[in-house]
mmCIF file of C-alpha atoms in Angstrom:
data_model
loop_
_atom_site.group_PDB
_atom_site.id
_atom_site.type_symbol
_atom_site.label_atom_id
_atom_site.label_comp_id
_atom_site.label_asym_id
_atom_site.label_seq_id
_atom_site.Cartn_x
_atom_site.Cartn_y
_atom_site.Cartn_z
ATOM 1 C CA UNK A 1 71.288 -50.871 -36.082
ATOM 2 C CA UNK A 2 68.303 -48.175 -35.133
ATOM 3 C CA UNK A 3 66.541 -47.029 -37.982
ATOM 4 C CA UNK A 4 67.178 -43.069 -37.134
ATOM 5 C CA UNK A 5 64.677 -41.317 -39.180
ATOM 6 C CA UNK A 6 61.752 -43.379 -38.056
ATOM 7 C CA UNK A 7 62.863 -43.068 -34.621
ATOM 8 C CA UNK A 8 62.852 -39.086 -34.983
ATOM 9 C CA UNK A 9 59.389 -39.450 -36.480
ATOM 10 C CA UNK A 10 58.134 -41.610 -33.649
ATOM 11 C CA UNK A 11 59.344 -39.138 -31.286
ATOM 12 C CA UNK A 12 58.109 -35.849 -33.045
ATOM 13 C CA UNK A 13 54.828 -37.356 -33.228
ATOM 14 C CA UNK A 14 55.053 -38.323 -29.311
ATOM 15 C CA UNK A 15 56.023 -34.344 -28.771
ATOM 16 C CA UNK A 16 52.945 -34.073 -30.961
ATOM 17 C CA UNK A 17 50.827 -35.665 -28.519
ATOM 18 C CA UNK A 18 52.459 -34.589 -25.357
ATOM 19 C CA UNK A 19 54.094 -38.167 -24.624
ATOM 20 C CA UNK A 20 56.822 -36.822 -23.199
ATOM 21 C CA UNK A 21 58.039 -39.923 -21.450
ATOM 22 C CA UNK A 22 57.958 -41.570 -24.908
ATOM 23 C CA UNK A 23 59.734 -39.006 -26.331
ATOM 24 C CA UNK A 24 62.516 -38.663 -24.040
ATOM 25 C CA UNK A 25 62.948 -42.526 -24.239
ATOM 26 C CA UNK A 26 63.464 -42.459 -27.946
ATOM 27 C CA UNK A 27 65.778 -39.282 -28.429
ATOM 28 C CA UNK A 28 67.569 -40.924 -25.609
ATOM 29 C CA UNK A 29 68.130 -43.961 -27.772
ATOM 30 C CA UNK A 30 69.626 -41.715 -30.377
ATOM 31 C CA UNK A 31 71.957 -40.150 -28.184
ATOM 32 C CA UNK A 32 73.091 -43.175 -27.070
ATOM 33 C CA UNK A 33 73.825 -43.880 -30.545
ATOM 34 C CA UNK A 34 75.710 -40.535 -31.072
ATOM 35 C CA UNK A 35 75.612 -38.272 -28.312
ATOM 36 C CA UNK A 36 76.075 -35.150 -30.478
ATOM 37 C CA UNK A 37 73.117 -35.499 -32.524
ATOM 38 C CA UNK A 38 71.671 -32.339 -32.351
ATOM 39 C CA UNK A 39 67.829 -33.445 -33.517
ATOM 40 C CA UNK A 40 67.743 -35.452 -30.898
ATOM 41 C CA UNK A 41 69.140 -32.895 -28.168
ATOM 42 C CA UNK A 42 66.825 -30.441 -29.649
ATOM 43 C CA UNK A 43 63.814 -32.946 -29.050
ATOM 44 C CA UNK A 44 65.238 -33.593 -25.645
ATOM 45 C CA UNK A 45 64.928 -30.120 -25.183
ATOM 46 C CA UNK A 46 61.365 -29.821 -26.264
ATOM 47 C CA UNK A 47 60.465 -32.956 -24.009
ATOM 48 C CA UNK A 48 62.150 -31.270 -20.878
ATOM 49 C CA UNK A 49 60.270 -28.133 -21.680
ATOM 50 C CA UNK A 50 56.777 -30.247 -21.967
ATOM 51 C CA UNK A 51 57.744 -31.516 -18.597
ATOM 52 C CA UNK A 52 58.683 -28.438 -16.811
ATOM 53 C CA UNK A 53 62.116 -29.737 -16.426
ATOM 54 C CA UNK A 54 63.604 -26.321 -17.183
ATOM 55 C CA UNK A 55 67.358 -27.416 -16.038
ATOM 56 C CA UNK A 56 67.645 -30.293 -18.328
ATOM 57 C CA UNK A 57 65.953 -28.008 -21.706
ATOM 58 C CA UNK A 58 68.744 -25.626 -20.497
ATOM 59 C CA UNK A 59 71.367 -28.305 -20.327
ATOM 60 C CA UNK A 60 70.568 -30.504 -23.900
ATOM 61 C CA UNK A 61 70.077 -26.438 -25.709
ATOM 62 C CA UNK A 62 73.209 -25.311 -24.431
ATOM 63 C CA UNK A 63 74.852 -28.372 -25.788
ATOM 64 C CA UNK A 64 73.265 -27.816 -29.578
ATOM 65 C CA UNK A 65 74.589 -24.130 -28.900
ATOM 66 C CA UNK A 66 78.385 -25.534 -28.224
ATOM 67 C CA UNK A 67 78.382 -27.678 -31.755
ATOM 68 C CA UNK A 68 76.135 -24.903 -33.775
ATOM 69 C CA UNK A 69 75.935 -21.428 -31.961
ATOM 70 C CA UNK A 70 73.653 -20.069 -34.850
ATOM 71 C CA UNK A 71 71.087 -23.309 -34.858
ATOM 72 C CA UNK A 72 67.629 -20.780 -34.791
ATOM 73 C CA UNK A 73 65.518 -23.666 -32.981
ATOM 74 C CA UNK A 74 67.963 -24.305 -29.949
ATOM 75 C CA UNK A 75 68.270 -20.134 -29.594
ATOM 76 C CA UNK A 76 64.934 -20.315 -29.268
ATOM 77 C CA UNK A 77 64.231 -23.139 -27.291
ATOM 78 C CA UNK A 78 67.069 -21.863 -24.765
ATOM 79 C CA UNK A 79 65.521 -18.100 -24.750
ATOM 80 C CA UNK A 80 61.674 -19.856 -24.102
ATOM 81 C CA UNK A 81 63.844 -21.387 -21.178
ATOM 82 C CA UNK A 82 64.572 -17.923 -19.905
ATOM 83 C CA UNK A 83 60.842 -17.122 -19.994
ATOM 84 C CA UNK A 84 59.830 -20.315 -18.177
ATOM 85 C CA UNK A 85 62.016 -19.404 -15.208
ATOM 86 C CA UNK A 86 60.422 -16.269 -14.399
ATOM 87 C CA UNK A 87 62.429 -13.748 -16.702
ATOM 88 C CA UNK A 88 60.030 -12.466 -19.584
ATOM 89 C CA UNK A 89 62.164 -9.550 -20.258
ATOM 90 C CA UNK A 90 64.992 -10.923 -20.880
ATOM 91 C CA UNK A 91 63.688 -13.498 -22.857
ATOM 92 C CA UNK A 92 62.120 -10.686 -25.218
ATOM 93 C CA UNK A 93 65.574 -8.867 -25.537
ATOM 94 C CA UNK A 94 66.852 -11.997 -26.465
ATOM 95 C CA UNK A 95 64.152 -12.858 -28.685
ATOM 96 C CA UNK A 96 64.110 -9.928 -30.545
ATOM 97 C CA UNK A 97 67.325 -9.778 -31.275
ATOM 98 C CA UNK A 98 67.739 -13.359 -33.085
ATOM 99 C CA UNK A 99 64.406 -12.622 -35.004
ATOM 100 C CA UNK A 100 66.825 -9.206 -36.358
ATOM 101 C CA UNK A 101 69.484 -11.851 -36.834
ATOM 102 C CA UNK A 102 67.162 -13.976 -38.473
ATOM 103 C CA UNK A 103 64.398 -11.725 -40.546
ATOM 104 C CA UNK A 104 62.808 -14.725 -42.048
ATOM 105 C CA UNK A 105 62.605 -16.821 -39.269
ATOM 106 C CA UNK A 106 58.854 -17.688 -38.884
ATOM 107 C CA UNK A 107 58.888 -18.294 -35.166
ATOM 108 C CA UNK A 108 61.171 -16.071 -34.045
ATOM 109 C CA UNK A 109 59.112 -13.294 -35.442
ATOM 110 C CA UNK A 110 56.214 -14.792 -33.934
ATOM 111 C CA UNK A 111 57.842 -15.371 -30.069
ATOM 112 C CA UNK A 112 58.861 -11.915 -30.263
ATOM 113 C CA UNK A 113 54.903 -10.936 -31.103
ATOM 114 C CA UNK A 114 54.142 -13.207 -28.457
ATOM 115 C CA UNK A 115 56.059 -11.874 -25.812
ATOM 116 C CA UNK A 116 55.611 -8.333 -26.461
ATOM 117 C CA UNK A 117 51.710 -8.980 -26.653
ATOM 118 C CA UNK A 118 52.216 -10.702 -23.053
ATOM 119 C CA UNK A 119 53.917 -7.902 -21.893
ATOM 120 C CA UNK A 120 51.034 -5.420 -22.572
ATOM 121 C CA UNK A 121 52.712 -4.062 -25.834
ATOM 122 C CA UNK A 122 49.997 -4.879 -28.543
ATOM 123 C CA UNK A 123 50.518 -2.734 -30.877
ATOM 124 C CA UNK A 124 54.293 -3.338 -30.996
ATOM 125 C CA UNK A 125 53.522 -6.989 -30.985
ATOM 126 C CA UNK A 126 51.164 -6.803 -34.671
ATOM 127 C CA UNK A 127 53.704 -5.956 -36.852
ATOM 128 C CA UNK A 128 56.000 -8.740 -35.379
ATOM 129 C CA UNK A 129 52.975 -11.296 -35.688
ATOM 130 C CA UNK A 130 51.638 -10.310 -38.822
ATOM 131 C CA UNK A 131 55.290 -10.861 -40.445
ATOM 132 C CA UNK A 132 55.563 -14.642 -38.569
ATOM 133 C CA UNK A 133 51.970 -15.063 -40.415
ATOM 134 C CA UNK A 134 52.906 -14.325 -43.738
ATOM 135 C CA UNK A 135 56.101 -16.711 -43.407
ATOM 136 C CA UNK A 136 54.317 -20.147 -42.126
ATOM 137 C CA UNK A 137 54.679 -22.473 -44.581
ATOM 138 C CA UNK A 138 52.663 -24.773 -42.873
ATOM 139 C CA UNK A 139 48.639 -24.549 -42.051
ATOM 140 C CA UNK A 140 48.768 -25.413 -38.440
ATOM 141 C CA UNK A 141 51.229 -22.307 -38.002
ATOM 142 C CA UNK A 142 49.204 -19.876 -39.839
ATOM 143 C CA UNK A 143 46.134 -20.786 -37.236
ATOM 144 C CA UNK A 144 47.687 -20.121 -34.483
ATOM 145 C CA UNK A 145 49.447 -17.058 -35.339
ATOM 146 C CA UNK A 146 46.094 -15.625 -36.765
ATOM 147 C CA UNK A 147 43.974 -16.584 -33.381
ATOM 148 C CA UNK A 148 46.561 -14.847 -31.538
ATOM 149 C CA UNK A 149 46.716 -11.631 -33.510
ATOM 150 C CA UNK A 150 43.016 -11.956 -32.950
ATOM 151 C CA UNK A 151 43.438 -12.127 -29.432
ATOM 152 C CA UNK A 152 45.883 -9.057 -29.271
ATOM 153 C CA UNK A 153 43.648 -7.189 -31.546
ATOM 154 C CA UNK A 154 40.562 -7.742 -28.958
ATOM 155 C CA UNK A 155 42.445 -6.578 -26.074
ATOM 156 C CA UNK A 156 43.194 -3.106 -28.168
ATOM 157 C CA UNK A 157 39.898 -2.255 -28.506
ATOM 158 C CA UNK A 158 39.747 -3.511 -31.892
ATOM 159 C CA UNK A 159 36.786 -6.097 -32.341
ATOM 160 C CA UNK A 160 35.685 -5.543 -35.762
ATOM 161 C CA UNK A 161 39.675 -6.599 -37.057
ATOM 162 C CA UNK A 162 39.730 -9.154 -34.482
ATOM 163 C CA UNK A 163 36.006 -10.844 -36.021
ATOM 164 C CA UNK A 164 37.637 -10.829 -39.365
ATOM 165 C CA UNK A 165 41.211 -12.066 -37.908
ATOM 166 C CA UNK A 166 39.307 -15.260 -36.004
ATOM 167 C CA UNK A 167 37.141 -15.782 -39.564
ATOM 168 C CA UNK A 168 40.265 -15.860 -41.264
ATOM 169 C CA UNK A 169 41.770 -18.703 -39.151
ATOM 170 C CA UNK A 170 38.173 -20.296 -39.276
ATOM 171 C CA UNK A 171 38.830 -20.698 -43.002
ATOM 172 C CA UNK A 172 42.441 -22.083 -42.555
ATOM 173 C CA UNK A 173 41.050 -24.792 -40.593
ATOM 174 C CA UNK A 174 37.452 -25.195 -40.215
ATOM 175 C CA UNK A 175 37.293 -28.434 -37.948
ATOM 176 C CA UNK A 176 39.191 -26.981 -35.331
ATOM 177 C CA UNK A 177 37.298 -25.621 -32.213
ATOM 178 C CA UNK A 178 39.960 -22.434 -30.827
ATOM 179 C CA UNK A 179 39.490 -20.200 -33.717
ATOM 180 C CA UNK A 180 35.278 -20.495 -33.175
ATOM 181 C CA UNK A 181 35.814 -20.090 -28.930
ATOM 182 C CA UNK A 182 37.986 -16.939 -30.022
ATOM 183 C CA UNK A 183 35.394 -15.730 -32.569
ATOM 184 C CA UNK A 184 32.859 -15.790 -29.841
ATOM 185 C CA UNK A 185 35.032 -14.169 -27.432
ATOM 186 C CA UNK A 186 35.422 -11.136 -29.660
ATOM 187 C CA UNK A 187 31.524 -11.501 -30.328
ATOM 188 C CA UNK A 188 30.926 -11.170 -26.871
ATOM 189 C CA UNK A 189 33.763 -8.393 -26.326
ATOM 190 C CA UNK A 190 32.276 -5.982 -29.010
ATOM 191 C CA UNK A 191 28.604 -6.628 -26.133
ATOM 192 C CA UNK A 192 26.601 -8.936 -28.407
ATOM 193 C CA UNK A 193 26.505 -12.304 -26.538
ATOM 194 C CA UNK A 194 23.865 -14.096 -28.267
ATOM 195 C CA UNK A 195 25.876 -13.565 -31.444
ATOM 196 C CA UNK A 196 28.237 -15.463 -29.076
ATOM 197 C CA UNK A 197 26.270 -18.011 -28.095
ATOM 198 C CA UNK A 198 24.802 -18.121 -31.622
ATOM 199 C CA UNK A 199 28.564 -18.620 -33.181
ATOM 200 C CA UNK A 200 29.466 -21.827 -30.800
ATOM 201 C CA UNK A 201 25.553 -23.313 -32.152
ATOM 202 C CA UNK A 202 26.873 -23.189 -35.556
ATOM 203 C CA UNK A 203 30.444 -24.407 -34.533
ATOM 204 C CA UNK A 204 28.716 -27.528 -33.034
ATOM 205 C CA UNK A 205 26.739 -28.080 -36.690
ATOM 206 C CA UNK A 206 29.636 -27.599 -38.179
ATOM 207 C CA UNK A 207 32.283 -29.767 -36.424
ATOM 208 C CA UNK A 208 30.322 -31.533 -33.657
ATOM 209 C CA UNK A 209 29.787 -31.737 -30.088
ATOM 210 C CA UNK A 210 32.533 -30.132 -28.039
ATOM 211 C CA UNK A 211 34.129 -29.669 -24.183
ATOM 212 C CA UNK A 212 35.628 -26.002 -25.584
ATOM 213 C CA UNK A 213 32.148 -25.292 -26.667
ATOM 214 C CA UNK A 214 30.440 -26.220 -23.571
ATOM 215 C CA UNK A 215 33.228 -24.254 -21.757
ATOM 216 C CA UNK A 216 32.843 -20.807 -23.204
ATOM 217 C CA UNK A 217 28.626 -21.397 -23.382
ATOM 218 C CA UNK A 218 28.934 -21.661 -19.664
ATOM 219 C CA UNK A 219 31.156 -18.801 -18.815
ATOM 220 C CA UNK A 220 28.972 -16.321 -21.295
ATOM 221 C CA UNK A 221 26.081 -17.820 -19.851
ATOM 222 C CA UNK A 222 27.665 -17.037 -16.132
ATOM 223 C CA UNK A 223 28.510 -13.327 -17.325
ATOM 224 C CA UNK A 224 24.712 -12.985 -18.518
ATOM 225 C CA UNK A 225 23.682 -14.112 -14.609
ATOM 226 C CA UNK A 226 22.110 -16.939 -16.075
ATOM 227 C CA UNK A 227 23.964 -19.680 -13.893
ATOM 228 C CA UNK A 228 21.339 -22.400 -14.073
ATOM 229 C CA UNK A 229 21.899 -22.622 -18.086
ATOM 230 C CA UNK A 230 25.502 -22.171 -17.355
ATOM 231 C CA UNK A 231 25.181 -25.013 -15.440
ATOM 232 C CA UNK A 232 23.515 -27.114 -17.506
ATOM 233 C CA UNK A 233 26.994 -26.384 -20.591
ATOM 234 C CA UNK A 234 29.607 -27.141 -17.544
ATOM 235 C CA UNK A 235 27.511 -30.518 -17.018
ATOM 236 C CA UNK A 236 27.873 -31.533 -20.057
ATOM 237 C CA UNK A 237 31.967 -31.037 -19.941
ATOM 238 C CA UNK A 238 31.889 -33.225 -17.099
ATOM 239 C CA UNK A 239 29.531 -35.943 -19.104
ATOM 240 C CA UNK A 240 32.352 -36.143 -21.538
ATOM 241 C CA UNK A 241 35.319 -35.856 -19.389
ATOM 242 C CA UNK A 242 34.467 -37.402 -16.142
ATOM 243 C CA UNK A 243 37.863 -37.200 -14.622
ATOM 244 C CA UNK A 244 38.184 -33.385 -15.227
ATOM 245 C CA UNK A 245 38.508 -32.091 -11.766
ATOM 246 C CA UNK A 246 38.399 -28.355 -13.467
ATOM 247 C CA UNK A 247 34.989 -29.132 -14.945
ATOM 248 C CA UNK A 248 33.553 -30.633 -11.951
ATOM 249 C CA UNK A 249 34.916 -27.225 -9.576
ATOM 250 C CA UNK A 250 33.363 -25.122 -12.250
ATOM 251 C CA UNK A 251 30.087 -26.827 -11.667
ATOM 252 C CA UNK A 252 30.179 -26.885 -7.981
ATOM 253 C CA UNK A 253 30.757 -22.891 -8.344
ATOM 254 C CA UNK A 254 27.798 -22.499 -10.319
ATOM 255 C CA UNK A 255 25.701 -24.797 -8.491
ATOM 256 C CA UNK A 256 26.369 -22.046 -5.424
ATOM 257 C CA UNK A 257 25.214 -19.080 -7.252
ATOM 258 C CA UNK A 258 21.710 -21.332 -8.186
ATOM 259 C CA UNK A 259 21.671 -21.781 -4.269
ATOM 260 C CA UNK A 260 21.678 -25.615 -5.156
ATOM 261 C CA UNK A 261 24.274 -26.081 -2.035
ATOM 262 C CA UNK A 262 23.993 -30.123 -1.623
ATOM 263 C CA UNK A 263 24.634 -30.611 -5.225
ATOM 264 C CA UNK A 264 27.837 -27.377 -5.143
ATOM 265 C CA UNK A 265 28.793 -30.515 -2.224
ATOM 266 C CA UNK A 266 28.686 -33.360 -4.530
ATOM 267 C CA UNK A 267 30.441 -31.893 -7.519
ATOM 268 C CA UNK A 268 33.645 -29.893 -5.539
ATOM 269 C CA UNK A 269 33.821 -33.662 -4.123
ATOM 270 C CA UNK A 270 34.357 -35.252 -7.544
ATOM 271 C CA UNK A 271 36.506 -32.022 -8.280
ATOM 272 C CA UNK A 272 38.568 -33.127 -4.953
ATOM 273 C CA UNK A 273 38.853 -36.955 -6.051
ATOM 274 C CA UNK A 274 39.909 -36.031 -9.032
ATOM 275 C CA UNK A 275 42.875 -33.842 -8.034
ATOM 276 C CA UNK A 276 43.549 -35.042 -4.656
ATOM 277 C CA UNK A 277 46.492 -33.244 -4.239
ATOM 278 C CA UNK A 278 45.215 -29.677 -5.624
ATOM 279 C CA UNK A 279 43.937 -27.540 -3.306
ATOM 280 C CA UNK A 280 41.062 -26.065 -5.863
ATOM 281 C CA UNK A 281 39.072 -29.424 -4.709
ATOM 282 C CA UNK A 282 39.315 -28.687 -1.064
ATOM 283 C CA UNK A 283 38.931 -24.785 -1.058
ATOM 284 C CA UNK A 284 35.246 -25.423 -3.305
ATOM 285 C CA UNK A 285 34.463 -28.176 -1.208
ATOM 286 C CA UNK A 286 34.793 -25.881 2.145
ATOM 287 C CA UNK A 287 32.833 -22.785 0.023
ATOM 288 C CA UNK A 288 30.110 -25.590 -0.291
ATOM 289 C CA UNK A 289 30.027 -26.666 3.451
ATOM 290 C CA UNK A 290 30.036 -23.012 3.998
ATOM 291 C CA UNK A 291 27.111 -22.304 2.570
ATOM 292 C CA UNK A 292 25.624 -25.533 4.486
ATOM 293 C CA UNK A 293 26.486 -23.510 7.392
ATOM 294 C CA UNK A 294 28.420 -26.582 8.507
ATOM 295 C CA UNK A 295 31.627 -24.870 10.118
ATOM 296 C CA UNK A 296 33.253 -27.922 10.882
ATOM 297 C CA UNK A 297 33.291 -29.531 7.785
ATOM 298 C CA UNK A 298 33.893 -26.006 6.067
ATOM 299 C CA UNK A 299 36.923 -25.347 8.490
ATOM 300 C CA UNK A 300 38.516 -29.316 8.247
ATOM 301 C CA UNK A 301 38.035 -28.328 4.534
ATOM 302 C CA UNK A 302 40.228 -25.052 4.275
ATOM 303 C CA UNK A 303 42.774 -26.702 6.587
ATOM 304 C CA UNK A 304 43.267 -29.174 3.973
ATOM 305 C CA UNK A 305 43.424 -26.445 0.952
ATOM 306 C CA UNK A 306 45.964 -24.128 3.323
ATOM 307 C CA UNK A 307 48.372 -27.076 3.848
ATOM 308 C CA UNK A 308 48.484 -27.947 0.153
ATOM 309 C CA UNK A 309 48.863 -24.480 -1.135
ATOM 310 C CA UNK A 310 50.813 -22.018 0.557
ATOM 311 C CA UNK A 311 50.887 -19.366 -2.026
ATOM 312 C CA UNK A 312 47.227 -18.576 -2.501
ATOM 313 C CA UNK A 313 45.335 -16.414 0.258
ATOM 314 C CA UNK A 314 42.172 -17.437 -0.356
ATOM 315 C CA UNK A 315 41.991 -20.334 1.678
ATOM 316 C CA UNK A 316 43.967 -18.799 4.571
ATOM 317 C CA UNK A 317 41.306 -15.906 4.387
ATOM 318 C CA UNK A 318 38.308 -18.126 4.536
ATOM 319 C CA UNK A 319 39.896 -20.459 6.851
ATOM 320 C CA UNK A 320 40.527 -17.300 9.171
ATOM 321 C CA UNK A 321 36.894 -16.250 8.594
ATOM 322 C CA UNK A 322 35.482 -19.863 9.826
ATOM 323 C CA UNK A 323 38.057 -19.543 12.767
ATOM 324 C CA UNK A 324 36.435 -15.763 13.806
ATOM 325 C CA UNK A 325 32.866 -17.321 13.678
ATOM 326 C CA UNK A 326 33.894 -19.450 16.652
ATOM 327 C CA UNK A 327 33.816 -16.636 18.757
ATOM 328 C CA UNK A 328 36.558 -16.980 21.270
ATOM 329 C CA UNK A 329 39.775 -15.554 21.921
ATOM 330 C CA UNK A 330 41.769 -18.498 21.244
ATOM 331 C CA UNK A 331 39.901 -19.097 17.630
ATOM 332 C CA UNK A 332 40.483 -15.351 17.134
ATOM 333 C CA UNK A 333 44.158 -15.523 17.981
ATOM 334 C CA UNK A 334 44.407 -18.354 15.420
ATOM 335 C CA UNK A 335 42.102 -16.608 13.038
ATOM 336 C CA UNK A 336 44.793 -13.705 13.138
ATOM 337 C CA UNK A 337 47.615 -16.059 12.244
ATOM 338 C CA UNK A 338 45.839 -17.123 8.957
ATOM 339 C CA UNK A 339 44.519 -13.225 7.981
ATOM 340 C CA UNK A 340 48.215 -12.410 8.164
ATOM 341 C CA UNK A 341 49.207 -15.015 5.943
ATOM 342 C CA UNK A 342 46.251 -14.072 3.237
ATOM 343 C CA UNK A 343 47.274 -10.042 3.714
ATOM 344 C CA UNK A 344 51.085 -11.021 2.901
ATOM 345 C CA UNK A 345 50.347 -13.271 -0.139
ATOM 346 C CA UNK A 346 47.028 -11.117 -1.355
ATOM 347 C CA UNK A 347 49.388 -7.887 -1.303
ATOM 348 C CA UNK A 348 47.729 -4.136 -0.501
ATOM 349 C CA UNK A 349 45.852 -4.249 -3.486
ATOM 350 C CA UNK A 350 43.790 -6.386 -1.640
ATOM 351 C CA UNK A 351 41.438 -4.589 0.761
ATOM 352 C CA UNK A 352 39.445 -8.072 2.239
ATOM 353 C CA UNK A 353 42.079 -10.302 4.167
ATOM 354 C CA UNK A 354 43.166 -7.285 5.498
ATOM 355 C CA UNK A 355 39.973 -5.594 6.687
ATOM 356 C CA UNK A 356 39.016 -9.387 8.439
ATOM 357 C CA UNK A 357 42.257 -9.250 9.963
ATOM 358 C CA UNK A 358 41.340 -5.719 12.012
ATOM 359 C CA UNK A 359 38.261 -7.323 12.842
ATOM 360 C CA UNK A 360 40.265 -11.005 14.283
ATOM 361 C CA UNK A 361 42.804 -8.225 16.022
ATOM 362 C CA UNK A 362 39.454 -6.540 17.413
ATOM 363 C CA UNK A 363 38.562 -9.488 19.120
ATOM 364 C CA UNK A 364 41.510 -9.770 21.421
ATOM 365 C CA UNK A 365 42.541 -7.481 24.459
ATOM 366 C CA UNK A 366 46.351 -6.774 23.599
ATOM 367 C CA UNK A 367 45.930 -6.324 20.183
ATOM 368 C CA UNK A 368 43.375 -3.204 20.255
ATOM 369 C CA UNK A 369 46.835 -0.771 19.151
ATOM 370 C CA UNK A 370 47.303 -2.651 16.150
ATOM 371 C CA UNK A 371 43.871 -2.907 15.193
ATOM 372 C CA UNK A 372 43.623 0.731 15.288
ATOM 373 C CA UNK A 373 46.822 1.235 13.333
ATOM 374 C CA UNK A 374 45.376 -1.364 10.474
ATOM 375 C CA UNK A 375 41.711 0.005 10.471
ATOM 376 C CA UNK A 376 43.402 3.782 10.450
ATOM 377 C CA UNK A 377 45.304 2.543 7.311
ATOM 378 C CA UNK A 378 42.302 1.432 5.925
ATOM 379 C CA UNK A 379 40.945 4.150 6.000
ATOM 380 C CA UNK A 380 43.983 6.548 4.090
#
């Protein structure tokens, strides 16, 4: 005989942790137990979400739904299911409308804040957000609702709330590190960056050495044009978390603007092992072999980045550039194949891929009508 409620424990905490695998193992064991438990289908739900598994969370919420259509978790798992496919308006309709079924529901007042911040509507999103905060009964809640009303305050303009907003969740709970990265972001928002830079010092006295602090020291650092001390912050993210192939591309970037191009090489290599089947590793790699002036390497480099991600047109765009450098008509033609592919998936919002492909089409004989047509359009 299972022990049920120390299972459920086990496999909250796992959520807690992100162990999905474990978690979907042990509500899994419940269900086979009884197969209408609802905690556990609402855990399996939570575990498919964690795993992107957006068919399953559909599946387990819809089957809470069928033995308790009013259960305010599973409506609210199922409509952060509609969000995750691709359908953020719908999922705010839907949202809304349970938190007005449900006025004191905590997090359905604070998904409907969420998603209305998310869709650009901040100042309809406050009063939604502010309500969620003054119903968590629990400290961890309260944080996170107060960063992000921080958050949507900065982004209307209003810093001075937003500094008190980020000090307020500071005082919730002082040892974690988002509500000090926020403050700082809000410092540096309202144009004092050594206030900034000043705030994440005394996070690190107060809490200790951390990766978030290192992170936002180098990108205030990078804003200020100060790359080689930006540097010096990423470096230290990748001292601590050596397999962090985000860490180690950051670095490589930065290493370009300091002109140090062998060690940009190095770094968007570690980047690369780490996430050898990204295309972030490959793309910095070829910007570094670029700057080498090593075409080869740089173009063998792209290749790799194109054929792992189809949906960026960056790498088609550089790839085409290394392609036009060759200078024949047979690169060119090629060259035009990728500049098409970067002007389709950058969209005409997006004036380079599309000016290098006039200049690939001005390379080639037949193609001197369409060049004209696409510079012409450039133009208007």
């Amino acid at each position: 005989m299972i022990d049920r409620e120390a299972l459920l424990g086990e496999a909250r905490e796992d959520l807690l942790r992100s162990r999905y695998d474990q978690a979907q193992q042990r509500y899994h064991e419940l269900l086979q137990t009884d197969d209408r438990d609802v905690d556990a289908l609402v855990g399996m739900t939570r575990t498919a979400l964690g795993k992107g598994e957006l068919g399953q969370a559909r599946e387990h919420a819809d089957r809470v739904l069928v033995e308790q259509p009013d259960h305010e978790e599973a409506n609210i798992l199922r409509i952060v299911v509609v969000e995750a496919e691709g359908n953020p308006p719908a999922a705010l309709t839907e949202m809304q409308k349970l938190a007005e079924r449900h006025p004191s529901s905590c997090l359905a007042a604070y998904h409907t804040g969420r998603l209305l911040a998310a869709s650009g509507r901040g100042n309809d999103a406050l009063p939604w957000l502010d309500r969620a905060f003054e119903q968590a009964d629990r400290a961890r809640h309260r944080y996170a609702i107060a960063n992000l009303i921080g958050y949507v305050q900065q982004d209307l303009g209003r810093l001075a709330e937003a500094v008190q907003t980020h000090q307020r969740a500071i005082e919730i709970s002082a040892k974690r590190t988002e509500a000090y990265v926020a403050l700082a972001d809000a410092l540096v928002r309202g144009g004092d960056a050594e206030a900034g830079l000043t705030m994440l010092d005394e996070a690190e006295t107060r809490i200790g050495e951390h990766s978030d602090f290192h992170r936002k020291r180098a990108e205030i650092l990078a804003a200020r044009g100060d790359f080689a001390g930006a540097r010096k912050a990423a470096e230290r993210v990748c001292d601590r978390h050596p397999d962090d192939a985000t860490a180690w591309l950051a670095v490589a970037q930065l290493c370009l603007s300091c002109g140090d191009f062998h060690a940009a090489e190095q770094a968007a290599q570690r980047g690369r092992n780490a996430a050898p089947d990204a295309w972030q590793g490959y793309f910095q790699l070829g910007l570094a072999y670029d700057a080498q002036n090593d075409s080869e390497q740089a173009e063998a480099a792209y290749r790799e980045a194109v054929g792992r991600e189809p949906d960026s047109w960056q790498p088609a765009n550089n790839l085409g550039l290394v392609l036009l450098a060759r200078g024949t008509d047979e690169a060119a033609t090629e060259a035009v194949d990728f500049f098409s592919r970067a002007v389709e998936l950058a969209g005409s919002g997006n004036i380079s891929p599309r000016f290098n492909l006039a200049l690939a089409l001005a390379r080639l004989p037949d193609e001197k009508a369409k060049c004209h047509k696409l510079v012409l359009s450039l133009i208007h």
